XYZ file of C-alpha atoms in Angstrom:
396
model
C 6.396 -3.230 -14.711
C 8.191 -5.997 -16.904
C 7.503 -9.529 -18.288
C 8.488 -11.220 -15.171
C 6.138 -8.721 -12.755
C 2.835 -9.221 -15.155
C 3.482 -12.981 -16.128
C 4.364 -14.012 -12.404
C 1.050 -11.833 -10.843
C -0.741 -13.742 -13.894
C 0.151 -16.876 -12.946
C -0.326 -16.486 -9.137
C -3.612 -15.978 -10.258
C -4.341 -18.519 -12.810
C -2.449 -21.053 -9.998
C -5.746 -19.711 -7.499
C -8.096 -20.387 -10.431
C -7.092 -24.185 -10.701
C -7.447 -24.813 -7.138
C -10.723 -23.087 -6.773
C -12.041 -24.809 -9.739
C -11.003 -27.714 -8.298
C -12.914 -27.213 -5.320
C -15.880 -26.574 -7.449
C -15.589 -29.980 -8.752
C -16.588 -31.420 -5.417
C -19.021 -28.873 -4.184
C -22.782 -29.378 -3.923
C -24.742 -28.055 -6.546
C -26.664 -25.715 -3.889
C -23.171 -24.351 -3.144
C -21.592 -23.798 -6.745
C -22.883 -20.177 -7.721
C -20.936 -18.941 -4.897
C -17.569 -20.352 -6.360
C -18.379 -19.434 -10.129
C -18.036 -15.698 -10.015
C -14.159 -15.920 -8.099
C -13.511 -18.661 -10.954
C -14.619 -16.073 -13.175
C -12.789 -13.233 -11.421
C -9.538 -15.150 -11.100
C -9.784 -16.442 -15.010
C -10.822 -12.719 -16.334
C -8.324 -11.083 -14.047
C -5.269 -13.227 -14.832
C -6.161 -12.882 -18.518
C -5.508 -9.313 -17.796
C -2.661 -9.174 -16.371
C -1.294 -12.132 -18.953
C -1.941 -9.396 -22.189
C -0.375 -6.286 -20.736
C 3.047 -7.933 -20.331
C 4.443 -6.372 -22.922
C 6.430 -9.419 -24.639
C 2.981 -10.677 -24.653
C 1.379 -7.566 -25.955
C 3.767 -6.747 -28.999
C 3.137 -10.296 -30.501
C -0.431 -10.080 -30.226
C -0.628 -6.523 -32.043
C 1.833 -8.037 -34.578
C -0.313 -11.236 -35.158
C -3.553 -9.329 -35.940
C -2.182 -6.291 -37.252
C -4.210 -3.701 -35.067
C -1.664 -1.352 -33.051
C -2.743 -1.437 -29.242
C -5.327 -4.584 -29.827
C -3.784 -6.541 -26.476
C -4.386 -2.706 -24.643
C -8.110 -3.488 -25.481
C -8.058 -6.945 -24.531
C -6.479 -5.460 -21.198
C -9.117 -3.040 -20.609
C -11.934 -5.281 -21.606
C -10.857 -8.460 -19.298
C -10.103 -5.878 -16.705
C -13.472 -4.333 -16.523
C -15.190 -7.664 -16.987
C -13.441 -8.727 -14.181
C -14.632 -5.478 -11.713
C -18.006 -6.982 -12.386
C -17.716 -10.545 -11.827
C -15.779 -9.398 -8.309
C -18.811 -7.533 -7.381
C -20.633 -10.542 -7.904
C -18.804 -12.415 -5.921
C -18.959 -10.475 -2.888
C -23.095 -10.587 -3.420
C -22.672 -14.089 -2.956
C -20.894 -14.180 -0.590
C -23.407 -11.936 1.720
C -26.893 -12.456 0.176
C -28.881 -15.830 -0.769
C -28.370 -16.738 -4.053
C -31.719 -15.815 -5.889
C -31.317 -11.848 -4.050
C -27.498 -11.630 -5.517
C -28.772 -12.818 -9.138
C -31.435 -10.232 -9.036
C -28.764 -7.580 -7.856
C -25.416 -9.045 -10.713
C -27.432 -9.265 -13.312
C -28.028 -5.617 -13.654
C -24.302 -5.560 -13.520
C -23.357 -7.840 -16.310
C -25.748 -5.851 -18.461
C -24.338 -2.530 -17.506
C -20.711 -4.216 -18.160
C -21.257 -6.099 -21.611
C -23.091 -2.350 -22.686
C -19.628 -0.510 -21.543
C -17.762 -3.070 -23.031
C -19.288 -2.981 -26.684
C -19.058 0.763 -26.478
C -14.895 0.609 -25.562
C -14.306 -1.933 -28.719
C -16.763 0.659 -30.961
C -14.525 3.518 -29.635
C -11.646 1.913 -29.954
C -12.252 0.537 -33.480
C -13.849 4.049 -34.483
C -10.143 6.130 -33.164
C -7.646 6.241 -35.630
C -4.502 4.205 -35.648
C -1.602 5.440 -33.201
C 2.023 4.697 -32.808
C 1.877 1.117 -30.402
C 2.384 1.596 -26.645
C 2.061 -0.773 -23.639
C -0.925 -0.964 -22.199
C 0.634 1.265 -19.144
C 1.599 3.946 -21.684
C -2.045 3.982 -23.510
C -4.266 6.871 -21.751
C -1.727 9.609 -21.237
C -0.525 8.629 -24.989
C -4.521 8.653 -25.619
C -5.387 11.732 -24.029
C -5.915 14.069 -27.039
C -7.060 11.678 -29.583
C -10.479 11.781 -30.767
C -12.443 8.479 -29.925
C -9.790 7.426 -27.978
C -9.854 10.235 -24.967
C -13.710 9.213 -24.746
C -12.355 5.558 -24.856
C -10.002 6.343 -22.352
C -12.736 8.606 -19.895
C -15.001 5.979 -19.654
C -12.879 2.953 -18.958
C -11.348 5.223 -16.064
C -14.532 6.000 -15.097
C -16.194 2.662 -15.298
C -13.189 1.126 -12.936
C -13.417 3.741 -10.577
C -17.483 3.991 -9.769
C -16.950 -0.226 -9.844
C -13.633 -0.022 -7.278
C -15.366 2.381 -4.914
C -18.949 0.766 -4.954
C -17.071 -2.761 -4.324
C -14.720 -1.405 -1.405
C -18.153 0.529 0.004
C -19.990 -2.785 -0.150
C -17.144 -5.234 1.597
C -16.583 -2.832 4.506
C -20.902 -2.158 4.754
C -20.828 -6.301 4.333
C -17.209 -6.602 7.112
C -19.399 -4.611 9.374
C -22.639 -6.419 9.656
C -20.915 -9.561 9.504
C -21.727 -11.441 12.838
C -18.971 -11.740 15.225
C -18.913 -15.260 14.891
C -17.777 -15.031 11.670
C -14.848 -13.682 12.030
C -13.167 -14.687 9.115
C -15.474 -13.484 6.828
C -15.333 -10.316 8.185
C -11.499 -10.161 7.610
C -11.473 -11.746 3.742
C -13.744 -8.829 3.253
C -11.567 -6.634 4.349
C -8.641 -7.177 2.770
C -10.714 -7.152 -0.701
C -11.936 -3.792 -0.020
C -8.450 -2.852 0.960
C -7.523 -3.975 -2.267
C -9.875 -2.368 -3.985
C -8.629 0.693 -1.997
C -5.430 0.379 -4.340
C -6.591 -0.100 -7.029
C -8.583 2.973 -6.901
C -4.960 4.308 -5.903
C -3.888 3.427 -9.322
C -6.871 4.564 -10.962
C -6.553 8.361 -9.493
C -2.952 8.430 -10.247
C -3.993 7.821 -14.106
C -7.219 10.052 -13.863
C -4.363 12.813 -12.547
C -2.012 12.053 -14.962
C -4.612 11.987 -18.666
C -6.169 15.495 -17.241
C -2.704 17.417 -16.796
C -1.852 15.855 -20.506
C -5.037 18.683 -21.667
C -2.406 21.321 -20.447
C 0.471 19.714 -21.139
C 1.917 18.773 -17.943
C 3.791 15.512 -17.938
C 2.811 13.322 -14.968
C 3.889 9.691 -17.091
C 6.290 8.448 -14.492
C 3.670 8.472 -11.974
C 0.952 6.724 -13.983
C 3.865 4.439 -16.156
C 6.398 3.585 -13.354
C 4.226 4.043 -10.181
C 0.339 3.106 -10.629
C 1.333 -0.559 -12.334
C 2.946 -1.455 -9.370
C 0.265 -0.339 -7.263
C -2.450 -2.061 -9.242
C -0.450 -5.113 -9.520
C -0.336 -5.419 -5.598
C -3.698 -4.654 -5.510
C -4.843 -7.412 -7.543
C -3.001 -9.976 -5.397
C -4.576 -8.320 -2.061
C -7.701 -8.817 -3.165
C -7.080 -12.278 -4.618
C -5.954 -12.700 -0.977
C -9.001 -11.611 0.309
C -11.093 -13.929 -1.818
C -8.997 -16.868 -1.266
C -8.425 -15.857 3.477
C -11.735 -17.663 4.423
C -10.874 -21.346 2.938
C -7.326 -21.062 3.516
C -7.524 -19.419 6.975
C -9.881 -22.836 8.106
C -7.481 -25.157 6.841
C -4.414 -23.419 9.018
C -7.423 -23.391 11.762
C -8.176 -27.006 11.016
C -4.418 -28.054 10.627
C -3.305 -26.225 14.067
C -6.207 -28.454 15.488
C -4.700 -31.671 14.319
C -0.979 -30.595 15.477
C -2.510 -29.620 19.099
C -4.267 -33.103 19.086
C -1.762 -35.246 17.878
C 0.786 -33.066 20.638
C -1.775 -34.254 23.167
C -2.157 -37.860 22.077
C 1.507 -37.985 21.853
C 2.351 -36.963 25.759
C -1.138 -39.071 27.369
C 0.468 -42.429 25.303
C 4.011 -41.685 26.517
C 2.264 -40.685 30.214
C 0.842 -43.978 29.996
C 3.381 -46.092 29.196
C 4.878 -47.180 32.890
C 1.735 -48.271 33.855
C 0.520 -50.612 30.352
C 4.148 -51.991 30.615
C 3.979 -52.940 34.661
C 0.322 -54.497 33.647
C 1.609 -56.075 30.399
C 2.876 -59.374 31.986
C -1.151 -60.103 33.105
C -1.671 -61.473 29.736
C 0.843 -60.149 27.243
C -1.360 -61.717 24.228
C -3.839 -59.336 25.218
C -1.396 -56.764 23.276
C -2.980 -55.701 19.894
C -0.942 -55.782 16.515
C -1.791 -53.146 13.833
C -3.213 -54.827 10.658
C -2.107 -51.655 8.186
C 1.063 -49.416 8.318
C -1.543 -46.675 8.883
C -3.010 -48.178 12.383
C 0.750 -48.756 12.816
C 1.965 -44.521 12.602
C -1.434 -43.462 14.203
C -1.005 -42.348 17.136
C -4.461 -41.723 17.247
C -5.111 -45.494 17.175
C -1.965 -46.621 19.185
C -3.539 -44.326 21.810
C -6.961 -46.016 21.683
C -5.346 -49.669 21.933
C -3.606 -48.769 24.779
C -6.405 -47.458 26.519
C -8.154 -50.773 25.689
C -5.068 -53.006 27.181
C -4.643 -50.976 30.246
C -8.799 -51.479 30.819
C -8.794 -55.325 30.329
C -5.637 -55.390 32.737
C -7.315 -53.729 35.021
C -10.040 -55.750 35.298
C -8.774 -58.885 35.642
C -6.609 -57.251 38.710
C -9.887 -56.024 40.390
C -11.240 -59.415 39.469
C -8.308 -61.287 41.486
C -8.251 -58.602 44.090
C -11.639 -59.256 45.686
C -12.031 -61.677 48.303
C -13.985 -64.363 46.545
C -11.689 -64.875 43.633
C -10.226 -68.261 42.993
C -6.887 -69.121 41.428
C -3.918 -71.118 41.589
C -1.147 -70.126 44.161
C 1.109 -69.324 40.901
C -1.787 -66.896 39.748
C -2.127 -65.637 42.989
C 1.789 -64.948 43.235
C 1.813 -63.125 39.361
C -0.898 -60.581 40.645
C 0.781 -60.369 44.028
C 3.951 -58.223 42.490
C 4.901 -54.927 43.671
C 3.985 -52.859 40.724
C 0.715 -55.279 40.448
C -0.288 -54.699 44.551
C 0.217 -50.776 44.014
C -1.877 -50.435 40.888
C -4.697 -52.310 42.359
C -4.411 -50.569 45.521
C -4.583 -47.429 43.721
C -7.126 -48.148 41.505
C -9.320 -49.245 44.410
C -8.793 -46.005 45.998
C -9.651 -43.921 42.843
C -12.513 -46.372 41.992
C -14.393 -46.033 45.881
C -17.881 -44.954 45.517
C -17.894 -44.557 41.738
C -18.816 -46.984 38.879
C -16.041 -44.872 36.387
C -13.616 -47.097 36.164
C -15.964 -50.569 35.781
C -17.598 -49.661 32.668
C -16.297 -50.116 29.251
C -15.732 -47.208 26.622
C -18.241 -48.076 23.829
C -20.096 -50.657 22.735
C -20.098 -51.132 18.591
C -22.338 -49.504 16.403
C -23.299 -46.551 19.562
C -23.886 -42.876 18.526
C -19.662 -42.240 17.996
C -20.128 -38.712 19.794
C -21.017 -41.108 23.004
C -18.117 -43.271 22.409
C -15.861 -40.164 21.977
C -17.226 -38.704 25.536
C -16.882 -42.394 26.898
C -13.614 -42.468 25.989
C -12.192 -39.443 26.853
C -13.603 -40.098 30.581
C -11.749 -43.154 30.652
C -8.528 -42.198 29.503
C -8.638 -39.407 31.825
C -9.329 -41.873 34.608
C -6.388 -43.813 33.662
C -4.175 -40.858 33.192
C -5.003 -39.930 36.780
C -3.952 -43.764 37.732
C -0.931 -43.398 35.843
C 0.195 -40.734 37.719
C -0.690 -41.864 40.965
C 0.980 -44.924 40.444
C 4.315 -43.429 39.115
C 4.301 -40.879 42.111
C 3.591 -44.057 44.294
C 7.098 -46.074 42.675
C 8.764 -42.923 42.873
C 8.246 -42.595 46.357
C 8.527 -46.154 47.180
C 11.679 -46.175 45.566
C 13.295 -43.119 47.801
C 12.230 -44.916 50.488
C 14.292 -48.015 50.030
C 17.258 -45.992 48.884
C-alpha cells in the first residue's frame, strides 16, 4: 500500500470520528458510554493507519531517532484499537454496568500486552528501518523482536476471532425486529473475518522465514490491502445502524411529500370551483417556509375546501335565507354538483360536519382527524371531477 491508500483509509476514518463525536455532543448522558468506545475505536484506528503510511513513518523514525518507532506506534494503536472494538460491540448488546464488568478485563489485558511490546521492542537491538508492512518477516529471526512480533500476531488474532464469534453469537440472538442491528453486526464480524485474513497471511509468511522460504509478497503486497478493506468494513458496520435510519427516515419523507404532492394537485379542481364562495377565505403564508411546504399548503387547503363546504350545505338546506344574488352565486353548475355530491357522500354520517382539530388537542388526534377528512374530500374531489367530466361529454 502507498501514501495515498493509508492516508485516504485514515482519513475516512478520522471523517467517521468527527461525526460520531458530534453526535455525542447531543446525546443523553444515559446514552454516551455506548458512543465512547466507536469514538475511541475510530480515533485509535485511524491513528493507525495515519503512522504506517510510510511518508509518515520515515519522518517520525527520523525525528526521534529510533529505527521502526512509527512500526510500534502502528502496532500499539492497532491493538488498542481491537480492544476498544470489543467494547463497543458489549455495548451495543449488554446494559451498560454488565459490558463495564466484561471491557474492563479487556483494557487490563491490553495496556499489560501493550507495555510488554514497547519493553520488547526497546529491549531488541536496532535493525535496518522498514515499513511497518515489511517489519515481522524482516523481524522474524531477531531476538526480542520475533517474541515482539509472536505476540502482537497473536494478540490480534485471539482479539479478531473472539470479536467476529461475539457479533455473529450477538447477529443471531438479535430480535427480528431489529433488523438493523443484526446486519451492522454482521458486517463487523465480516470485517473482522478479514482482518484475520491478513493476520494468517503474516502468521504464514514470519513461520516459513524460520526455514527460509520467502512468502513477503503475500504478507507486503497482499495482506495490507486486505486489512485496509477490512478496517473500512467494519467501520461500515459500526457506522449501518444510524446511517441505515436516516436513508429509512429520509425515504419516509420523499414517500410523504410524493403523497402530499398528488392529494394537493387531486384537490385542486374542486378548492378552485369553491374559491369564488368567499375568496378572502384563502390563507397567505406568513414565512417563505409555510410558503415551500407542501406539508402546510396541503393543510390550508384542506381548511378552505371545509369552510366552503359548509357554507354550501348551509345555503343548501331548505330554511336558509339569502339574497336572490346569494342565492344565484351558490346556484352555479360546479356549485349545484359539489353540494349535490357532498350530500350524497355525507347521508347518514356526521364525517363530513365536524371540524379537524380543535387547538391545543392531543396532536396524534388531530393527525387521525385530519387524515379522515382529507380522505373524505379526496373522495369528493373525485366524484365531482368524474361528475364534470361526464357532464361535459354529455353536452358535447
Amino acid at each position: 500500500m502507498n501514501d495515498a491508500q493509508y492516508l485516504g483509509t485514515a482519513f475516512a476514518v478520522f471523517a467517521f470520528l468527527a461525526y460520531k463525536l458530534r453526535v455525542l455532543r447531543h446525546t443523553p448522558p444515559d446514552r454516551k458510554p455506548t458512543i465512547r468506545p466507536v469514538c475511541a475505536t475510530a480515533l485509535l484506528g485511524g491513528l493507525a493507519f495515519f503512522f504506517a503510511a510510510p511518508t509518515v513513518a520515515v519522518n517520525l523514525d527520523h525525528l526521534v531517532q529510533i529505527p521502526n518507532f512509527a512500526t510500534l506506534l502502528v502496532h500499539v494503536t492497532g491493538t488498542a484499537s481491537v480492544c476498544t472494538i470489543r467494547m463497543m460491540v458489549l455495548y451495543w448488546y449488554y446494559p451498560r454496568e454488565r459490558a463495564w464488568r466484561a471491557s474492563r478485563w479487556w483494557i487490563l489485558g491490553n495496556g499489560l500486552v501493550n507495555t510488554t511490546l514497547v519493553v520488547l521492542f526497546m529491549a531488541g537491538p536496532r535493525i535496518a528501518e522498514y515499513r511497518n508492512i515489511e517489519f515481522p518477516t524482516a523481524a522474524a529471526r531477531v531476538p526480542y523482536l520475533r517474541e515482539y512480533v509472536l505476540l502482537y500476531l497473536a494478540t490480534w488474532i485471539v482479539a479478531e476471532c473472539n470479536g467476529a464469534l461475539l457479533c455473529m453469537r450477538f447477529a443471531s440472538e438479535t430480535p427480528a425486529d431489529q433488523p438493523r442491528v443484526r446486519r451492522g453486526l454482521r458486517i463487523v464480524a465480516f470485517g473482522f473475518a478479514l482482518m484475520m485474513t491478513y493476520l494468517l497471511i503474516v502468521v504464514g509468511a514470519v513461520v516459513a522465514r524460520w526455514f527460509d522460504i520467502d512468502l513477503d509478497y503475500w504478507s507486503v503486497r497482499v495482506a495490507p490491502t486486505i486489512l485496509s478493506l477490512g478496517g473500512v468494513v467494519a467501520t461500515l458496520g459500526v457506522g449501518f445502524v444510524p446511517v441505515a435510519s436516516r436513508l429509512d427516515s429520509a425515504k419516509q419523507w420523499l414517500l410523504s411529500h410524493g403523497a402530499s404532492v398528488r392529494n394537493y394537485r387531486a384537490l385542486r379542481p374542486l378548492w378552485h370551483a369553491l374559491r369564488p364562495i368567499d375568496p378572502g377565505m384563502v390563507h397567505k403564508p406568513e414565512t417563505l417556509r409555510e410558503r415551500f411546504s407542501i406539508e402546510s399548503r396541503l393543510f390550508w387547503r384542506v381548511i378552505e375546501i371545509n369552510d366552503w363546504l359548509h357554507q354550501i350545505r348551509a345555503h343548501g338546506e331548505p330554511s336558509a335565507t339569502g339574497t336572490g344574488a346569494t342565492k344565484g352565486m351558490f346556484a352555479t353548475p360546479d356549485l349545484t354538483r359539489i353540494r349535490t355530491a357532498a350530500l350524497a357522500m355525507t347521508s347518514g354520517s356526521d364525517a363530513a360536519q365536524t371540524s379537524i382539530a380543535e387547538p391545543g388537542g392531543d396532536p396524534s388526534e388531530t393527525a387521525n382527524a385530519f387524515t379522515s377528512e382529507l380522505t373524505h374530500l379526496l373522495a369528493l374531489a373525485r366524484v365531482f371531477a368524474e361528475d364534470r367530466s361526464t357532464t361535459a361529454i354529455t353536452s358535447a
